[in-house]
mmCIF file of N, CA and C in Angstrom:
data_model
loop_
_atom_site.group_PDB
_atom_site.id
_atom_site.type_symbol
_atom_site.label_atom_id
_atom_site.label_comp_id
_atom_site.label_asym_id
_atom_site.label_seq_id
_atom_site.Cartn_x
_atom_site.Cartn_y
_atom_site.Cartn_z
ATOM 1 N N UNK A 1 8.405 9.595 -36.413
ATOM 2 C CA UNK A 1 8.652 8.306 -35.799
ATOM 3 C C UNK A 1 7.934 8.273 -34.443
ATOM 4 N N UNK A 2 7.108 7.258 -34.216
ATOM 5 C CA UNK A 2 6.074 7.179 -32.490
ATOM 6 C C UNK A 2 6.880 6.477 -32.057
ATOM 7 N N UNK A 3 6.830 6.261 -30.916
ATOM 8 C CA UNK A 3 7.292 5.420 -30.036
ATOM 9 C C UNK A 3 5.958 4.232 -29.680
ATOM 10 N N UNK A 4 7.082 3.213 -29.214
ATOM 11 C CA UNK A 4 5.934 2.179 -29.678
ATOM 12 C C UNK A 4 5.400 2.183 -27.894
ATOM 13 N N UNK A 5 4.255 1.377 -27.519
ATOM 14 C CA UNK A 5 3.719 1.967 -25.998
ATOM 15 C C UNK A 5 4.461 0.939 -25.107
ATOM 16 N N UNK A 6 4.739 1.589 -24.080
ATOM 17 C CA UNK A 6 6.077 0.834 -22.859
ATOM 18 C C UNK A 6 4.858 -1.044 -22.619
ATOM 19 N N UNK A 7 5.473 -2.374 -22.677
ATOM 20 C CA UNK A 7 4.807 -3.324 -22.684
ATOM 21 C C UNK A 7 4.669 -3.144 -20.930
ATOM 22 N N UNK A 8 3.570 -4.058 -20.539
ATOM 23 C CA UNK A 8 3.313 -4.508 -19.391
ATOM 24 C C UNK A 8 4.318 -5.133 -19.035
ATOM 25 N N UNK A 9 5.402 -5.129 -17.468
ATOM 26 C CA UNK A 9 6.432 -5.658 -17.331
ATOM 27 C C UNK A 9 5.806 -6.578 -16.091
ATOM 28 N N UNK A 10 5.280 -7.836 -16.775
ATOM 29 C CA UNK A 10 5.245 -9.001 -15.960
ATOM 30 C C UNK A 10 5.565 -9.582 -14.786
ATOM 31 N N UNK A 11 6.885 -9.721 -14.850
ATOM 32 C CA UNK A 11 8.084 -9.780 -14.021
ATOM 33 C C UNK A 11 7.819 -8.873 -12.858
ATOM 34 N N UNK A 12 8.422 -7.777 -13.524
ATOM 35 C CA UNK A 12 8.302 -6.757 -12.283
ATOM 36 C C UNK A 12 6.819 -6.996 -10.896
ATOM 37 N N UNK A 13 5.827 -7.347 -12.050
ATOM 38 C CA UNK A 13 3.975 -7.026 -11.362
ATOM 39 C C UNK A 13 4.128 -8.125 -10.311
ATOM 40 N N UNK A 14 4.535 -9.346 -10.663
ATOM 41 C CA UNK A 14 5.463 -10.438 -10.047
ATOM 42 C C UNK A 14 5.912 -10.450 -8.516
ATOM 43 N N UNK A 15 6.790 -9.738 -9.148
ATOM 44 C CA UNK A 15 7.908 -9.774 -7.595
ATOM 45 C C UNK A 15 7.734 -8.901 -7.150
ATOM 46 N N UNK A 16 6.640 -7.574 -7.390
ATOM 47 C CA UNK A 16 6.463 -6.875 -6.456
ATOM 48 C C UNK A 16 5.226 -7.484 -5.310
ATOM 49 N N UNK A 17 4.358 -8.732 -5.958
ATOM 50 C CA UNK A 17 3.052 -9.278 -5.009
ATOM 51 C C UNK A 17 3.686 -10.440 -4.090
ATOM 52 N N UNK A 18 5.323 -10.412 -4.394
ATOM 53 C CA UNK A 18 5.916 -11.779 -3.671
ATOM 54 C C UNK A 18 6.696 -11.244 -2.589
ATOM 55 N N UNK A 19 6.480 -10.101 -2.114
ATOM 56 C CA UNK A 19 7.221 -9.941 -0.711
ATOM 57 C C UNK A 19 5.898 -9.520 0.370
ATOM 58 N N UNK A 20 6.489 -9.771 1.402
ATOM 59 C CA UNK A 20 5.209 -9.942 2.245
ATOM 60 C C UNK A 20 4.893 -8.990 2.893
ATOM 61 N N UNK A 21 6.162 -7.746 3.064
ATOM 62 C CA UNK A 21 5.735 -6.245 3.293
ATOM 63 C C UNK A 21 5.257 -5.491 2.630
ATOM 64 N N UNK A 22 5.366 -5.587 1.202
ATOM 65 C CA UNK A 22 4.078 -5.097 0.014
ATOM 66 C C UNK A 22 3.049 -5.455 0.058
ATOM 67 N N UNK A 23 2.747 -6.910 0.617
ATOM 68 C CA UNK A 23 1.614 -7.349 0.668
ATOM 69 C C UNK A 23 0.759 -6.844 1.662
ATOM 70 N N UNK A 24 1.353 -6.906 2.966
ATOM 71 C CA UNK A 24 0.734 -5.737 3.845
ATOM 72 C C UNK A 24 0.263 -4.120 3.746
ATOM 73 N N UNK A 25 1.461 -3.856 3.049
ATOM 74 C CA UNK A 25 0.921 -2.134 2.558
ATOM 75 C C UNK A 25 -0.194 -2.532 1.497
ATOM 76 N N UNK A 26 -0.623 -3.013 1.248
ATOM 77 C CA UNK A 26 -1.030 -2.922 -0.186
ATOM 78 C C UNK A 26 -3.104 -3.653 0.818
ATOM 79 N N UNK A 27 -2.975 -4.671 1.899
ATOM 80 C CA UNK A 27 -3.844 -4.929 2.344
ATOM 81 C C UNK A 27 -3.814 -3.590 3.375
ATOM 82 N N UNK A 28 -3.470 -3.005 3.894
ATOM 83 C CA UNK A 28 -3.626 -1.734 4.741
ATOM 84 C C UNK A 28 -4.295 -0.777 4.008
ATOM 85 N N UNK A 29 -3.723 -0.383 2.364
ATOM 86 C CA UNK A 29 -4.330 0.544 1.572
ATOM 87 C C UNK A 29 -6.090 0.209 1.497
ATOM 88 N N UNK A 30 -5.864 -0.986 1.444
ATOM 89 C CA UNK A 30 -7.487 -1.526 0.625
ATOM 90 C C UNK A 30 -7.739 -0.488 -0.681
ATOM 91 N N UNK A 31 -8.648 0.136 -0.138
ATOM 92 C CA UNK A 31 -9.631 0.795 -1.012
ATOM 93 C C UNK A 31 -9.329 2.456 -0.472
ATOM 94 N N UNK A 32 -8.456 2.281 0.497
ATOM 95 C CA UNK A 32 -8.260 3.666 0.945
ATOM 96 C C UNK A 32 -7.480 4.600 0.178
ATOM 97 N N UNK A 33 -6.920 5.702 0.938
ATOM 98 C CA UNK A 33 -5.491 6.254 0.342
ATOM 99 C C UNK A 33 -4.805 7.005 1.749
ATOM 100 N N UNK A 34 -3.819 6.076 2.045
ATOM 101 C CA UNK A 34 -3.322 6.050 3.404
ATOM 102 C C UNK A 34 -1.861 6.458 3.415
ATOM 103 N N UNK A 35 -1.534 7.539 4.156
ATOM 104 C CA UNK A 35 -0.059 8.418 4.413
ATOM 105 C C UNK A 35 1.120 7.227 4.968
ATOM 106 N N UNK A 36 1.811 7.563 4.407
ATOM 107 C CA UNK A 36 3.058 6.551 4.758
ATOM 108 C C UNK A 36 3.322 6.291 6.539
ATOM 109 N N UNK A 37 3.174 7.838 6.921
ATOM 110 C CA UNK A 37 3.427 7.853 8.343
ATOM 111 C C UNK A 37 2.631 6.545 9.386
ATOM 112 N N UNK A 38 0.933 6.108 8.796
ATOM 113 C CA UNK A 38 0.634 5.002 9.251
ATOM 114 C C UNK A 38 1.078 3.615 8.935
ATOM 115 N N UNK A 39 1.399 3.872 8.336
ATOM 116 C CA UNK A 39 2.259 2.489 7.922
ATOM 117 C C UNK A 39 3.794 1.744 8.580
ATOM 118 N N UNK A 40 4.621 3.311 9.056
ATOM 119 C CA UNK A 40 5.434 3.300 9.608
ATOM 120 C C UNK A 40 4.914 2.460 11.284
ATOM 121 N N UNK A 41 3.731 3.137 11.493
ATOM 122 C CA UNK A 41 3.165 3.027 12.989
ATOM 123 C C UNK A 41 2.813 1.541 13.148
ATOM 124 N N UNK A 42 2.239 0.959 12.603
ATOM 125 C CA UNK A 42 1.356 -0.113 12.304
ATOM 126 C C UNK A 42 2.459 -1.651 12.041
ATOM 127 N N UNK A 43 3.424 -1.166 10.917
ATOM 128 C CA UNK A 43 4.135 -2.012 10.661
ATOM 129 C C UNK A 43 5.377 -2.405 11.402
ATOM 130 N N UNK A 44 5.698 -0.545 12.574
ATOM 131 C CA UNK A 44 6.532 -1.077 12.913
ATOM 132 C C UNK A 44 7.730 -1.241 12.506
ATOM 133 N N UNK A 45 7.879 -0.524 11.389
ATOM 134 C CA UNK A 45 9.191 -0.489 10.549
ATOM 135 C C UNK A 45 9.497 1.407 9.868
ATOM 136 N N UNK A 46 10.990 1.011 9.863
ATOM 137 C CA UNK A 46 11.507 2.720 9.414
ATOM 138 C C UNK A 46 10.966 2.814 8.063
ATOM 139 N N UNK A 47 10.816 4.703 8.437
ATOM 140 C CA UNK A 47 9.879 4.927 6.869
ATOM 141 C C UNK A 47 10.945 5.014 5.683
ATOM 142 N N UNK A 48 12.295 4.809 5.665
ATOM 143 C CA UNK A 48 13.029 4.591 4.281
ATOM 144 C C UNK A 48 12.889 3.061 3.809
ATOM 145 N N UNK A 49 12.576 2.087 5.081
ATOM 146 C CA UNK A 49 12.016 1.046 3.980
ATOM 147 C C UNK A 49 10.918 1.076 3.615
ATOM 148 N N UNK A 50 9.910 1.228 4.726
ATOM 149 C CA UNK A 50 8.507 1.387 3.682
ATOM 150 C C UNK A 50 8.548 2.523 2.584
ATOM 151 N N UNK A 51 9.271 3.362 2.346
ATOM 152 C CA UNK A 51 9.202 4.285 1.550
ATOM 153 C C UNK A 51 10.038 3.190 0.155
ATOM 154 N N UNK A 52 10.790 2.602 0.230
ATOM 155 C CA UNK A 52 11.660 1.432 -0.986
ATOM 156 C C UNK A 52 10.200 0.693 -1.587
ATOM 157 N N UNK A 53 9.373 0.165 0.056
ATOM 158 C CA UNK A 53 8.874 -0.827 -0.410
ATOM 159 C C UNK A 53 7.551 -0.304 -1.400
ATOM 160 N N UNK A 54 7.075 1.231 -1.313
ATOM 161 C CA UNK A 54 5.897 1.319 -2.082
ATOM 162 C C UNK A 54 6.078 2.129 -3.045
ATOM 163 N N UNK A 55 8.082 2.528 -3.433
ATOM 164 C CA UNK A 55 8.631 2.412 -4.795
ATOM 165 C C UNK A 55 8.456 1.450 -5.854
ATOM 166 N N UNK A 56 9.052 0.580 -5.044
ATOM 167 C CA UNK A 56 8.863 -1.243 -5.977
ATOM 168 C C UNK A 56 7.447 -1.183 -6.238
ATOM 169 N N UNK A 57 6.369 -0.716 -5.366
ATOM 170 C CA UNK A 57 4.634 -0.931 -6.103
ATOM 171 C C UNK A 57 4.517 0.061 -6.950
ATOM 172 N N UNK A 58 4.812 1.001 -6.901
ATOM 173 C CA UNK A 58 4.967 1.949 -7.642
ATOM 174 C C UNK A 58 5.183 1.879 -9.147
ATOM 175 N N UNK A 59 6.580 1.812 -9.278
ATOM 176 C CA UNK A 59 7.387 0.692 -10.397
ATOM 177 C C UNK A 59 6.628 -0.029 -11.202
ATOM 178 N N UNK A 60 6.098 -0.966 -10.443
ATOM 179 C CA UNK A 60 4.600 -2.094 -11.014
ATOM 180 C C UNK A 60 3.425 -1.759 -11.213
ATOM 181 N N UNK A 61 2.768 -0.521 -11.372
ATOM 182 C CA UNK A 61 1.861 0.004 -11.360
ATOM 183 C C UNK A 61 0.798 -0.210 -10.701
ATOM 184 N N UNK A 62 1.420 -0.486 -9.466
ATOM 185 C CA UNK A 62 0.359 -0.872 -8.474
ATOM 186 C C UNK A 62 -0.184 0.063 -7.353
ATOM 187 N N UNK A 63 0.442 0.811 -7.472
ATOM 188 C CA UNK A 63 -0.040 1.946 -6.372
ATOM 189 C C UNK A 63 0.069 3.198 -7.086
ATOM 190 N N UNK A 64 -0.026 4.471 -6.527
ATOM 191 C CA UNK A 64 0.106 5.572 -6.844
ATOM 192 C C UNK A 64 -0.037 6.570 -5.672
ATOM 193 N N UNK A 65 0.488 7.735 -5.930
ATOM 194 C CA UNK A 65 1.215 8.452 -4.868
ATOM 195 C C UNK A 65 0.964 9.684 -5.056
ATOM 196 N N UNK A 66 0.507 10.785 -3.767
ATOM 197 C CA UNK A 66 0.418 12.296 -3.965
ATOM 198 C C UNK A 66 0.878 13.073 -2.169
ATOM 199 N N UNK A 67 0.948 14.044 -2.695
ATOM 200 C CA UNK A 67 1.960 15.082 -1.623
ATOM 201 C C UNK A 67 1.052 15.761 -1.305
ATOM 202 N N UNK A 68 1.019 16.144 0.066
ATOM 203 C CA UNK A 68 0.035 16.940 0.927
ATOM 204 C C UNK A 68 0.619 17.295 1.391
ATOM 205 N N UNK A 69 1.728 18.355 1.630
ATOM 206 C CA UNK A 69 2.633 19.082 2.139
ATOM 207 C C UNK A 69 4.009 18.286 3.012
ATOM 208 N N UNK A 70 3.824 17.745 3.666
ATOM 209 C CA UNK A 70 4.916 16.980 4.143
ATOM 210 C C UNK A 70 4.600 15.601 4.084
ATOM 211 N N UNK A 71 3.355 15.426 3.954
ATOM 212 C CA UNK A 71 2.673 14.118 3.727
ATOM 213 C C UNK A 71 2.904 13.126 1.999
ATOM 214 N N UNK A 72 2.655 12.033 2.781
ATOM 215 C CA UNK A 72 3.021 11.159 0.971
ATOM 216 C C UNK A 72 1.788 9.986 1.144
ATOM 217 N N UNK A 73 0.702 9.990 0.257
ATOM 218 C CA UNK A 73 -0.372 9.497 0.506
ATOM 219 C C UNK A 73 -0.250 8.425 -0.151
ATOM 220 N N UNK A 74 -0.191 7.008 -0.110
ATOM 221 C CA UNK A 74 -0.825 5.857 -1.441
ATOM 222 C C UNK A 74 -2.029 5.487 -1.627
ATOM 223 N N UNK A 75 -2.483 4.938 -2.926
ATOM 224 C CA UNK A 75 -3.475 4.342 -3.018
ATOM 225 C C UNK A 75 -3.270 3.707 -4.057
ATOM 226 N N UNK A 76 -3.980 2.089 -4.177
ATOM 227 C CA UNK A 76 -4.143 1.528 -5.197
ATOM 228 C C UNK A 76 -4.701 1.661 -6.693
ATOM 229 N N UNK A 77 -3.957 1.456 -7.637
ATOM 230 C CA UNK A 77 -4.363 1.810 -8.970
ATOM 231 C C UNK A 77 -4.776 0.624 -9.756
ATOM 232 N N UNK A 78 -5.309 0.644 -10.702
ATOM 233 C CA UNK A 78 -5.635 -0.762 -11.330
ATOM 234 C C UNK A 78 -4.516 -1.166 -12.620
ATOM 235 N N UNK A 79 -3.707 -1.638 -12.893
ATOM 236 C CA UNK A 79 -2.693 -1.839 -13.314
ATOM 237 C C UNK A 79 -3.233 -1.750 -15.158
ATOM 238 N N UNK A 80 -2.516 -1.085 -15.786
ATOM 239 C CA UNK A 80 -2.833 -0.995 -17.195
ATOM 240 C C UNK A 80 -3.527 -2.222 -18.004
ATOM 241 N N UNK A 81 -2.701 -3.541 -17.671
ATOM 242 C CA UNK A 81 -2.771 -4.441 -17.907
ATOM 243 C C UNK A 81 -4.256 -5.276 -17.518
ATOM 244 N N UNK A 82 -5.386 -5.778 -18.185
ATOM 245 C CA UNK A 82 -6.585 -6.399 -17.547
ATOM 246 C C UNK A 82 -6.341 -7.355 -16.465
ATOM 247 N N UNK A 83 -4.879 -8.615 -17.456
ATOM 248 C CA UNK A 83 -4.718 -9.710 -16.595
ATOM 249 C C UNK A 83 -4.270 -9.181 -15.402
ATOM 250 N N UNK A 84 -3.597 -8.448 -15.300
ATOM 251 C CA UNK A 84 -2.544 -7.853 -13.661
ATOM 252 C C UNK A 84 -3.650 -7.626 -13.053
ATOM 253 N N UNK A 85 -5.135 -6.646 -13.562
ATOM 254 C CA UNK A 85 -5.726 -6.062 -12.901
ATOM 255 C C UNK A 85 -6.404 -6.822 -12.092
ATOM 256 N N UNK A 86 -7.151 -8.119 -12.614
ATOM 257 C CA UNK A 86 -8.026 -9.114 -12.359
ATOM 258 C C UNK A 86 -6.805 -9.989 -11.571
ATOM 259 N N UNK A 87 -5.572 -10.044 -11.565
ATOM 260 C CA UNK A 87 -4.887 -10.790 -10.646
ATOM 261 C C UNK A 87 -4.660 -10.272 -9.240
ATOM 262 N N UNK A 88 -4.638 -8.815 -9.400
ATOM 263 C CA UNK A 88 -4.566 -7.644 -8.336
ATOM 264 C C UNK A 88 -6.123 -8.009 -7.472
ATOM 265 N N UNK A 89 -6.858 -8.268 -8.206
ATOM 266 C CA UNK A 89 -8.333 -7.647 -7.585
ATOM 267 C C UNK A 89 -8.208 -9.136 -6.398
ATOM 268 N N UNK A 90 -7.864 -10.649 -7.152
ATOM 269 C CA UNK A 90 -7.671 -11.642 -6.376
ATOM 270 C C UNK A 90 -6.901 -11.544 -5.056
ATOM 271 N N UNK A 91 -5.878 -10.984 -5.473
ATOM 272 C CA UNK A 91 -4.717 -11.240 -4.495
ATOM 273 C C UNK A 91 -5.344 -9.699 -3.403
ATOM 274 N N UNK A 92 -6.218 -8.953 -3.466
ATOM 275 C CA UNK A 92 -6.772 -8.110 -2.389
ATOM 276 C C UNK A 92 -7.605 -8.818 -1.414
ATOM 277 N N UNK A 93 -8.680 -9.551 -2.521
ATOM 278 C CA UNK A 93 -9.478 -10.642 -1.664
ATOM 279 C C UNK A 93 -8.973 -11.614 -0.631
ATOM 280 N N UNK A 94 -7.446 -11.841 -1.350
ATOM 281 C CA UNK A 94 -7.140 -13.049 -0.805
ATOM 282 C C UNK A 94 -6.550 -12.656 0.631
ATOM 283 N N UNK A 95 -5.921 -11.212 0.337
ATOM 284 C CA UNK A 95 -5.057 -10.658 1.778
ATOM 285 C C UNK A 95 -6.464 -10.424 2.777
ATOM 286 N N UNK A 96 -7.989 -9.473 1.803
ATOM 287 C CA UNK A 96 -8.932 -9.304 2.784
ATOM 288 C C UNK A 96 -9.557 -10.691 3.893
ATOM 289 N N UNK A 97 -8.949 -12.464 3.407
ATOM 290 C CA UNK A 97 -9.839 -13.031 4.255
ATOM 291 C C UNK A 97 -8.183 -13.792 5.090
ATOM 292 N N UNK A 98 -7.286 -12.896 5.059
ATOM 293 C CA UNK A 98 -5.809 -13.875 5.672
ATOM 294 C C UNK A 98 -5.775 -12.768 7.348
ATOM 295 N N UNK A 99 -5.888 -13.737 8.185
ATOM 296 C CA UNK A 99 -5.962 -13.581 9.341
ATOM 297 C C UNK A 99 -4.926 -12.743 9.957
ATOM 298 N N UNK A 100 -3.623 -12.707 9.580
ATOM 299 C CA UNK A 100 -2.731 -11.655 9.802
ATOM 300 C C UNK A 100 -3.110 -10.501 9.312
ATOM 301 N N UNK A 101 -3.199 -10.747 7.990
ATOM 302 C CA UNK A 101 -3.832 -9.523 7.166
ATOM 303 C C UNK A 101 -4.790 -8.254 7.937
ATOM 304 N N UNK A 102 -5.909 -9.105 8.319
ATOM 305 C CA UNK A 102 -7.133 -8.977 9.267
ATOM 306 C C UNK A 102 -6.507 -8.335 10.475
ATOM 307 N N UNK A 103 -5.724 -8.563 11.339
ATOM 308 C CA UNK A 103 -4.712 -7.950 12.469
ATOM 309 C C UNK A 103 -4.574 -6.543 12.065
ATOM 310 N N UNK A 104 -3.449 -6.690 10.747
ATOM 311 C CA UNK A 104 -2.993 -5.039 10.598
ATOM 312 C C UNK A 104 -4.124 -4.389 10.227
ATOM 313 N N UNK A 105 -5.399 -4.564 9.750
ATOM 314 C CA UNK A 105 -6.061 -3.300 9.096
ATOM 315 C C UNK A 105 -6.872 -3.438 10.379
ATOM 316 N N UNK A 106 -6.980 -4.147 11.245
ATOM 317 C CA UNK A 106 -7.659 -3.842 12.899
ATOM 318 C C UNK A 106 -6.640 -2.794 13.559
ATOM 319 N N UNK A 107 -5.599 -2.814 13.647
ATOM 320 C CA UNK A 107 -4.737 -1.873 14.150
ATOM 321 C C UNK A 107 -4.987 -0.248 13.414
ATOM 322 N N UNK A 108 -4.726 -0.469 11.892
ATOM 323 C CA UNK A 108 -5.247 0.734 11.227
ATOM 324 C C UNK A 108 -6.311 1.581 12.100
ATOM 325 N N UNK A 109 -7.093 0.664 11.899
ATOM 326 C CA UNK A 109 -8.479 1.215 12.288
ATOM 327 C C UNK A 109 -8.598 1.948 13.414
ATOM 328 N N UNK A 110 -8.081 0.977 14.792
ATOM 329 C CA UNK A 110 -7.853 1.175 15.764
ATOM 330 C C UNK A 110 -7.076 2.445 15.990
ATOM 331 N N UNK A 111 -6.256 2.528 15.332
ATOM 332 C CA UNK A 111 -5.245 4.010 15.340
ATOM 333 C C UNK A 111 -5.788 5.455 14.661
ATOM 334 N N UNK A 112 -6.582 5.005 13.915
ATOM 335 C CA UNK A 112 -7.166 6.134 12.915
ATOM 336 C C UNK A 112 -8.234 6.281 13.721
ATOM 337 N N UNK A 113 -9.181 5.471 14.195
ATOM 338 C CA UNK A 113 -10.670 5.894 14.705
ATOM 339 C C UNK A 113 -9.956 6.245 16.699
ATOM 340 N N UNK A 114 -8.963 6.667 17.312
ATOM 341 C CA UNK A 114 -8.376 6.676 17.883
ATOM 342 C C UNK A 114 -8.447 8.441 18.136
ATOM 343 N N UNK A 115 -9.435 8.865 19.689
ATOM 344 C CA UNK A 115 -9.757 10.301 19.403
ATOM 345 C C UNK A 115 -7.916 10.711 19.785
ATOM 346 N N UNK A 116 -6.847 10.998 20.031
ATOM 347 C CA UNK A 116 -5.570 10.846 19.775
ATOM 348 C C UNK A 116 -4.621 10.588 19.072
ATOM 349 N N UNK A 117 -4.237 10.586 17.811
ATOM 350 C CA UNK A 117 -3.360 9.768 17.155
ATOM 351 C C UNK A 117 -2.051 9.750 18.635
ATOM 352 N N UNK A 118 -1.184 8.927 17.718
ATOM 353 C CA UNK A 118 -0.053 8.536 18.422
ATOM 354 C C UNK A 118 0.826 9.970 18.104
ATOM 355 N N UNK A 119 1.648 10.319 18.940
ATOM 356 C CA UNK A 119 2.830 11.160 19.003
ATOM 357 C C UNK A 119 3.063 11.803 17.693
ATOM 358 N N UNK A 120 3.732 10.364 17.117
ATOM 359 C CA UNK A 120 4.862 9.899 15.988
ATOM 360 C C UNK A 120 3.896 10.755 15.023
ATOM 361 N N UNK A 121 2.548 10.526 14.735
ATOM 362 C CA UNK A 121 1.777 11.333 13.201
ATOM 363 C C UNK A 121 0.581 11.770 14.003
ATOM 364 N N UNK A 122 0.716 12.805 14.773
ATOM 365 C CA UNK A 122 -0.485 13.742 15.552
ATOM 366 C C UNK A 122 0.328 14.742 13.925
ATOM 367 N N UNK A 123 -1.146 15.118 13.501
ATOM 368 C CA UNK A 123 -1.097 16.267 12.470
ATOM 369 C C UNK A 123 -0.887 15.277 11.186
ATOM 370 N N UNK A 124 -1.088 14.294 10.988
ATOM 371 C CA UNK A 124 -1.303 13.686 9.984
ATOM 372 C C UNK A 124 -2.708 13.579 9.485
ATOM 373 N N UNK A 125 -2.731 13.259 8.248
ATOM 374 C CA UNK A 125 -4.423 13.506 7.900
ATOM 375 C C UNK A 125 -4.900 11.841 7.993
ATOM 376 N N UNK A 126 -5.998 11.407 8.556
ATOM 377 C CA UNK A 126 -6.311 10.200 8.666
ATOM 378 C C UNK A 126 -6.917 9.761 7.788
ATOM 379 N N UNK A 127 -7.024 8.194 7.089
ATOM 380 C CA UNK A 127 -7.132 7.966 5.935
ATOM 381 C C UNK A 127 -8.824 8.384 6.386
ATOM 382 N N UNK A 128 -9.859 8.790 4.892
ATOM 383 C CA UNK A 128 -11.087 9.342 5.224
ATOM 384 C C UNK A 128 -12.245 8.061 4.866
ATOM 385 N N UNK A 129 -11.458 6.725 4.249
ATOM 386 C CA UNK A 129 -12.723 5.886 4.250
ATOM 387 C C UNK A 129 -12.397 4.801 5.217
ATOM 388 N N UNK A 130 -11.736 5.213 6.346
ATOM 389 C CA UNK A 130 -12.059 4.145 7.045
ATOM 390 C C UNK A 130 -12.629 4.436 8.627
ATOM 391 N N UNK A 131 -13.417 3.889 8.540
ATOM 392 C CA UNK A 131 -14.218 3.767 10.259
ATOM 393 C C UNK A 131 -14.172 2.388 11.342
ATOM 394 N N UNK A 132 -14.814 2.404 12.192
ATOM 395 C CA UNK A 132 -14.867 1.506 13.317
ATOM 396 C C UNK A 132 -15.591 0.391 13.009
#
């Protein structure tokens, strides 16, 4: 007896692109693969919610996640699904030309290309595709 293959959960892909702090992690990631600890810095918020919030992307197959010793890295995945994927690829574009949007990944930048990190993630690894 196979098991039949888990369906694309719609819904879920959904309501994870409809909150506006996913939407930020998710325009911060870009194309990168960026440690939670900047996100904490940037956003300004405790890392057990951003840690909820890039569960829920997670969940949706929208991100994906690896361990570097104390570190928890994300990066964007392309969702199993074509339509999600091609809806994903929109809704990146759409965060890359939204003027807030534009703010936080200036801060990123600013913090990462920064000969100092901040306090809070000195000894963190800085994301490696992004520059000045």
């Amino acid at each position: 007896m196979s098991k039949k293959p888990k369906e694309f959960d719609k819904e879920l892909f959904f309501r994870a692109l409809a909150d506006r702090t996913r939407l930020r992690l998710l325009n911060l990631i870009g194309s990168d693969e960026v440690c939670v600890c900047f996100f904490v810095e940037i956003l300004k918020t405790n890392q057990p919610k951003i840690s909820r919030h890039l569960a829920y992307l997670r969940r949706a197959g929208i991100v994906d996640a690896r361990r570097e010793g104390q570190w928890m890295h994300y990066r964007i995945v392309d969702p199993d699904d074509a339509d999600a994927a091609r809806v994903l690829q929109d809704v990146m574009s759409w965060l890359a030309n939204d003027t807030e949007m534009q703010r936080d990944r200036q801060r990123l930048v600013k913090i990462c290309c920064a000969p100092q990190l901040p306090v809070s993630i000195q000894g963190a690894p800085r994301p490696a595709g992004i520059s000045p």
